Coordinates of C-alpha atoms in Angstrom, one line a residue:
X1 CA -89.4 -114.1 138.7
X2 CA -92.0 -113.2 141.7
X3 CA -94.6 -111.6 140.9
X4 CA -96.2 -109.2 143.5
X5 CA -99.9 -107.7 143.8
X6 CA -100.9 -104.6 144.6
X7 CA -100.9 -104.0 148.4
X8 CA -97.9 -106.2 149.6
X9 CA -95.9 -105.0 151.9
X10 CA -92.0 -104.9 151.8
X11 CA -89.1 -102.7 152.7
X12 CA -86.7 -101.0 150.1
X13 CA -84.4 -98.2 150.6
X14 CA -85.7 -95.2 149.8
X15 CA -83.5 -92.7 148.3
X16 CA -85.3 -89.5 149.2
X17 CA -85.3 -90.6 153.0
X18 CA -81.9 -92.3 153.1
X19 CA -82.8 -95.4 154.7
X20 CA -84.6 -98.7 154.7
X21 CA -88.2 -97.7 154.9
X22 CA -91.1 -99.8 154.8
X23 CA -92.8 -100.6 151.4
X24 CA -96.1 -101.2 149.4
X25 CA -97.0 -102.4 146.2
X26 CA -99.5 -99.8 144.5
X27 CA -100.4 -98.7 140.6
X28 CA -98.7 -95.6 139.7
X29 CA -98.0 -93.4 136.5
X30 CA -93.9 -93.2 136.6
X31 CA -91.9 -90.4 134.8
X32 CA -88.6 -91.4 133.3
X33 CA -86.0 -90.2 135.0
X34 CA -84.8 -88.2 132.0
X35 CA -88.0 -86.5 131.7
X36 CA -88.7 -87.4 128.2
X37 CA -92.1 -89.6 128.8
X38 CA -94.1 -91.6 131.0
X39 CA -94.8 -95.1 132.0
X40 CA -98.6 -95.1 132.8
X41 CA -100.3 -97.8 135.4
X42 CA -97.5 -99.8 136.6
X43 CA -97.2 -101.9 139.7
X44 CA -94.0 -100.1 141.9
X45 CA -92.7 -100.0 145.3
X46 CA -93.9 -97.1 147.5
X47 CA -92.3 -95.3 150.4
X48 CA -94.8 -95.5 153.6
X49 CA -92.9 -92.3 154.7
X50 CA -92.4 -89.7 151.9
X51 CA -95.1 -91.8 149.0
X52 CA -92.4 -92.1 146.7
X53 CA -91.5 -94.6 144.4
X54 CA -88.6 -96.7 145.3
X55 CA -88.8 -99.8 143.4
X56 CA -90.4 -101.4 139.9
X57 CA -91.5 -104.7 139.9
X58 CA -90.3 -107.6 137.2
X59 CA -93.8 -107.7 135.7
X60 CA -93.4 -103.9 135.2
X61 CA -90.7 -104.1 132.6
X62 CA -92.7 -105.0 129.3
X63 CA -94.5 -101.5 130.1
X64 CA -91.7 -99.8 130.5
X65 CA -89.7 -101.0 127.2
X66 CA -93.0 -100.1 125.3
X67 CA -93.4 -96.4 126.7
X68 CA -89.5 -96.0 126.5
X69 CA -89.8 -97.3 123.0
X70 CA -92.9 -94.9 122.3
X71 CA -90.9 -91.7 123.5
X72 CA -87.8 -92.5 122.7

């Protein structure tokens, strides 16, 4: 698994731009997608061009089973 740290750079596709945009690695708090909760402070991709996020990193996952486990 690599592990990343906030502020390294990357590039990702970016589904609210439609294409490969350049990326960084920054703390955000992430709703899930069905909007039934929150993961808070987790380490994601970033879009340089619209500030979305467009990835989750590996090290991310055990935060994101425990808040999907807390909601539900």
């Amino acid at each position: 698994m690599k592990i990343l740290a906030e502020g390294v750079t990357g590039k990702a596709l970016c589904e609210h731009c439609q294409v490969m945009v350049p990326t960084y690695y920054a703390r955000r708090d992430v709703p899930f997608s069905d909007g039934q909760g929150v993961v808070k402070d987790i380490l994601v991709g970033v879009c340089f061009r619209c500030d979305g996020v467009v990835a989750l990193t590996p090290q991310s996952t055990p935060a994101i089973r425990e808040s999907r486990r807390r909601f539900g």
